[in-house]
Amino acid sequence: MKQPQITLYGIPNCDTVKKARAWLSERSLEYVFHDFKKQGISLEQLRAWCETLGVDQVLNRKGTTWRALTPTQQETASNFESALRLMQEHTSLIKRPVVAWSSGEASTLTVGFSPVTWMQYCDS
């Protein structure tokens, strides 16, 4: 099985992202790391993720960034377009890591670090 093309989206100091990167490296899987803090994320990319996975899978309502938002800001997240803009403005609101797995014609998105799930997309 040919290694999939892997793009891992996140922030470098996130513990879950660190675990995910270590897991990939331990298996000698090459990947591209997209740092939300340095590179940001486009509205189009967020829209595609949320249309594929659903806003609830992408938006982290449990983290410190969410809790730091005003109630008015939190309320705007109930609107699809507003939720996208909120995540683009506060990239720490995006659950991490988001991983794009591409192999030939097929591509899949996953959110979070799950070795069991990830094994489906790569040749261990």
PDB file of C-alpha atoms in Angstrom:
ATOM      1  CA  MET A   1       0.000   0.000   0.000  1.00  0.00           C
ATOM      2  CA  LYS A   2       1.350   3.388  -1.004  1.00  0.00           C
ATOM      3  CA  GLN A   3       1.587   5.948   1.785  1.00  0.00           C
ATOM      4  CA  PRO A   4      -1.235   8.474   1.615  1.00  0.00           C
ATOM      5  CA  GLN A   5      -0.510  12.160   1.315  1.00  0.00           C
ATOM      6  CA  ILE A   6      -1.094  13.531   4.788  1.00  0.00           C
ATOM      7  CA  THR A   7      -1.705  17.117   5.803  1.00  0.00           C
ATOM      8  CA  LEU A   8      -2.003  17.701   9.535  1.00  0.00           C
ATOM      9  CA  TYR A   9      -3.622  20.981  10.592  1.00  0.00           C
ATOM     10  CA  GLY A  10      -3.158  22.304  14.112  1.00  0.00           C
ATOM     11  CA  ILE A  11      -1.007  24.351  16.437  1.00  0.00           C
ATOM     12  CA  PRO A  12       2.429  23.116  17.511  1.00  0.00           C
ATOM     13  CA  ASN A  13       2.012  23.553  21.272  1.00  0.00           C
ATOM     14  CA  CYS A  14      -1.251  21.563  21.465  1.00  0.00           C
ATOM     15  CA  ASP A  15      -0.694  18.286  23.369  1.00  0.00           C
ATOM     16  CA  THR A  16      -2.986  16.331  21.053  1.00  0.00           C
ATOM     17  CA  VAL A  17      -1.173  17.659  17.989  1.00  0.00           C
ATOM     18  CA  LYS A  18       2.160  16.716  19.580  1.00  0.00           C
ATOM     19  CA  LYS A  19       0.904  13.152  20.138  1.00  0.00           C
ATOM     20  CA  ALA A  20      -0.406  12.964  16.577  1.00  0.00           C
ATOM     21  CA  ARG A  21       2.859  14.203  15.089  1.00  0.00           C
ATOM     22  CA  ALA A  22       4.856  11.750  17.219  1.00  0.00           C
ATOM     23  CA  TRP A  23       2.585   8.885  16.125  1.00  0.00           C
ATOM     24  CA  LEU A  24       3.120   9.725  12.444  1.00  0.00           C
ATOM     25  CA  SER A  25       6.881  10.114  12.920  1.00  0.00           C
ATOM     26  CA  GLU A  26       7.167   6.812  14.826  1.00  0.00           C
ATOM     27  CA  ARG A  27       5.688   5.110  11.766  1.00  0.00           C
ATOM     28  CA  SER A  28       7.956   7.038   9.384  1.00  0.00           C
ATOM     29  CA  LEU A  29       4.915   8.589   7.736  1.00  0.00           C
ATOM     30  CA  GLU A  30       5.660  11.804   5.937  1.00  0.00           C
ATOM     31  CA  TYR A  31       3.203  14.628   6.405  1.00  0.00           C
ATOM     32  CA  VAL A  32       2.821  18.341   5.845  1.00  0.00           C
ATOM     33  CA  PHE A  33       2.141  20.354   8.985  1.00  0.00           C
ATOM     34  CA  HIS A  34      -0.132  23.379   8.595  1.00  0.00           C
ATOM     35  CA  ASP A  35       0.244  25.705  11.588  1.00  0.00           C
ATOM     36  CA  PHE A  36      -3.003  27.611  12.164  1.00  0.00           C
ATOM     37  CA  LYS A  37      -1.201  30.255  14.202  1.00  0.00           C
ATOM     38  CA  LYS A  38       1.362  31.069  11.511  1.00  0.00           C
ATOM     39  CA  GLN A  39      -0.519  30.196   8.328  1.00  0.00           C
ATOM     40  CA  GLY A  40      -4.121  30.836   9.315  1.00  0.00           C
ATOM     41  CA  ILE A  41      -6.948  29.058   7.537  1.00  0.00           C
ATOM     42  CA  SER A  42      -9.120  30.193   4.670  1.00  0.00           C
ATOM     43  CA  LEU A  43     -12.868  30.607   4.931  1.00  0.00           C
ATOM     44  CA  GLU A  44     -13.178  28.271   1.943  1.00  0.00           C
ATOM     45  CA  GLN A  45     -11.200  25.538   3.709  1.00  0.00           C
ATOM     46  CA  LEU A  46     -13.289  25.858   6.874  1.00  0.00           C
ATOM     47  CA  ARG A  47     -16.488  25.806   4.818  1.00  0.00           C
ATOM     48  CA  ALA A  48     -15.403  22.603   3.053  1.00  0.00           C
ATOM     49  CA  TRP A  49     -14.548  20.930   6.370  1.00  0.00           C
ATOM     50  CA  CYS A  50     -17.812  21.978   7.998  1.00  0.00           C
ATOM     51  CA  GLU A  51     -19.879  20.940   4.978  1.00  0.00           C
ATOM     52  CA  THR A  52     -18.168  17.537   5.011  1.00  0.00           C
ATOM     53  CA  LEU A  53     -18.010  16.893   8.760  1.00  0.00           C
ATOM     54  CA  GLY A  54     -20.517  19.311  10.273  1.00  0.00           C
ATOM     55  CA  VAL A  55     -19.782  22.388  12.363  1.00  0.00           C
ATOM     56  CA  ASP A  56     -20.140  20.413  15.604  1.00  0.00           C
ATOM     57  CA  GLN A  57     -17.258  18.139  14.573  1.00  0.00           C
ATOM     58  CA  VAL A  58     -14.958  21.055  13.747  1.00  0.00           C
ATOM     59  CA  LEU A  59     -15.831  23.710  16.344  1.00  0.00           C
ATOM     60  CA  ASN A  60     -14.324  23.124  19.788  1.00  0.00           C
ATOM     61  CA  ARG A  61     -16.867  24.300  22.333  1.00  0.00           C
ATOM     62  CA  LYS A  62     -14.972  22.773  25.283  1.00  0.00           C
ATOM     63  CA  GLY A  63     -11.657  24.620  25.212  1.00  0.00           C
ATOM     64  CA  THR A  64     -10.390  27.709  26.938  1.00  0.00           C
ATOM     65  CA  THR A  65     -10.737  29.811  23.788  1.00  0.00           C
ATOM     66  CA  TRP A  66     -14.479  29.058  23.641  1.00  0.00           C
ATOM     67  CA  ARG A  67     -14.914  29.858  27.331  1.00  0.00           C
ATOM     68  CA  ALA A  68     -13.087  33.159  26.829  1.00  0.00           C
ATOM     69  CA  LEU A  69     -15.616  34.288  24.218  1.00  0.00           C
ATOM     70  CA  THR A  70     -18.484  36.523  25.260  1.00  0.00           C
ATOM     71  CA  PRO A  71     -21.948  34.937  25.382  1.00  0.00           C
ATOM     72  CA  THR A  72     -22.844  37.024  22.317  1.00  0.00           C
ATOM     73  CA  GLN A  73     -19.871  35.615  20.389  1.00  0.00           C
ATOM     74  CA  GLN A  74     -20.782  32.084  21.445  1.00  0.00           C
ATOM     75  CA  GLU A  75     -24.360  32.628  20.292  1.00  0.00           C
ATOM     76  CA  THR A  76     -23.175  33.662  16.811  1.00  0.00           C
ATOM     77  CA  ALA A  77     -21.686  30.169  16.399  1.00  0.00           C
ATOM     78  CA  SER A  78     -25.210  28.806  15.946  1.00  0.00           C
ATOM     79  CA  ASN A  79     -25.190  30.417  12.472  1.00  0.00           C
ATOM     80  CA  PHE A  80     -23.088  28.465   9.931  1.00  0.00           C
ATOM     81  CA  GLU A  81     -21.369  31.449   8.289  1.00  0.00           C
ATOM     82  CA  SER A  82     -20.771  33.179  11.620  1.00  0.00           C
ATOM     83  CA  ALA A  83     -19.274  29.999  13.067  1.00  0.00           C
ATOM     84  CA  LEU A  84     -16.862  29.868  10.114  1.00  0.00           C
ATOM     85  CA  ARG A  85     -15.774  33.472  10.636  1.00  0.00           C
ATOM     86  CA  LEU A  86     -15.372  32.885  14.381  1.00  0.00           C
ATOM     87  CA  MET A  87     -13.118  29.860  13.753  1.00  0.00           C
ATOM     88  CA  GLN A  88     -11.115  31.765  11.172  1.00  0.00           C
ATOM     89  CA  GLU A  89     -10.607  34.653  13.594  1.00  0.00           C
ATOM     90  CA  HIS A  90      -9.870  32.372  16.581  1.00  0.00           C
ATOM     91  CA  THR A  91      -8.143  29.333  15.079  1.00  0.00           C
ATOM     92  CA  SER A  92      -7.850  27.728  18.517  1.00  0.00           C
ATOM     93  CA  LEU A  93     -11.604  27.114  18.235  1.00  0.00           C
ATOM     94  CA  ILE A  94     -10.904  24.454  15.602  1.00  0.00           C
ATOM     95  CA  LYS A  95     -10.712  20.946  17.058  1.00  0.00           C
ATOM     96  CA  ARG A  96      -7.258  19.507  16.597  1.00  0.00           C
ATOM     97  CA  PRO A  97      -5.775  18.004  14.688  1.00  0.00           C
ATOM     98  CA  VAL A  98      -7.680  18.066  11.433  1.00  0.00           C
ATOM     99  CA  VAL A  99      -6.017  15.608   9.071  1.00  0.00           C
ATOM    100  CA  ALA A 100      -6.514  15.329   5.323  1.00  0.00           C
ATOM    101  CA  TRP A 101      -5.655  11.835   4.053  1.00  0.00           C
ATOM    102  CA  SER A 102      -5.329  11.575   0.252  1.00  0.00           C
ATOM    103  CA  SER A 103      -4.601   8.417  -1.660  1.00  0.00           C
ATOM    104  CA  GLY A 104      -5.081   8.478  -5.405  1.00  0.00           C
ATOM    105  CA  GLU A 105      -8.619   9.678  -6.098  1.00  0.00           C
ATOM    106  CA  ALA A 106      -9.850   9.140  -2.540  1.00  0.00           C
ATOM    107  CA  SER A 107      -9.534  11.643   0.257  1.00  0.00           C
ATOM    108  CA  THR A 108     -10.782  11.631   3.818  1.00  0.00           C
ATOM    109  CA  LEU A 109     -10.854  14.116   6.670  1.00  0.00           C
ATOM    110  CA  THR A 110     -10.510  13.206  10.312  1.00  0.00           C
ATOM    111  CA  VAL A 111     -10.698  15.388  13.413  1.00  0.00           C
ATOM    112  CA  GLY A 112      -8.842  14.529  16.592  1.00  0.00           C
ATOM    113  CA  PHE A 113      -6.161  11.959  17.262  1.00  0.00           C
ATOM    114  CA  SER A 114      -7.317   8.356  17.063  1.00  0.00           C
ATOM    115  CA  PRO A 115      -4.639   5.739  16.318  1.00  0.00           C
ATOM    116  CA  VAL A 116      -7.306   3.091  15.693  1.00  0.00           C
ATOM    117  CA  THR A 117      -9.035   5.263  13.095  1.00  0.00           C
ATOM    118  CA  TRP A 118      -5.786   6.491  11.585  1.00  0.00           C
ATOM    119  CA  MET A 119      -4.574   2.932  10.952  1.00  0.00           C
ATOM    120  CA  GLN A 120      -7.326   2.664   8.332  1.00  0.00           C
ATOM    121  CA  TYR A 121      -5.677   5.390   6.271  1.00  0.00           C
ATOM    122  CA  CYS A 122      -2.051   4.386   6.401  1.00  0.00           C
ATOM    123  CA  ASP A 123       0.131   1.361   5.988  1.00  0.00           C
ATOM    124  CA  SER A 124       1.651   0.656   9.399  1.00  0.00           C
TER     125      SER A 124
END
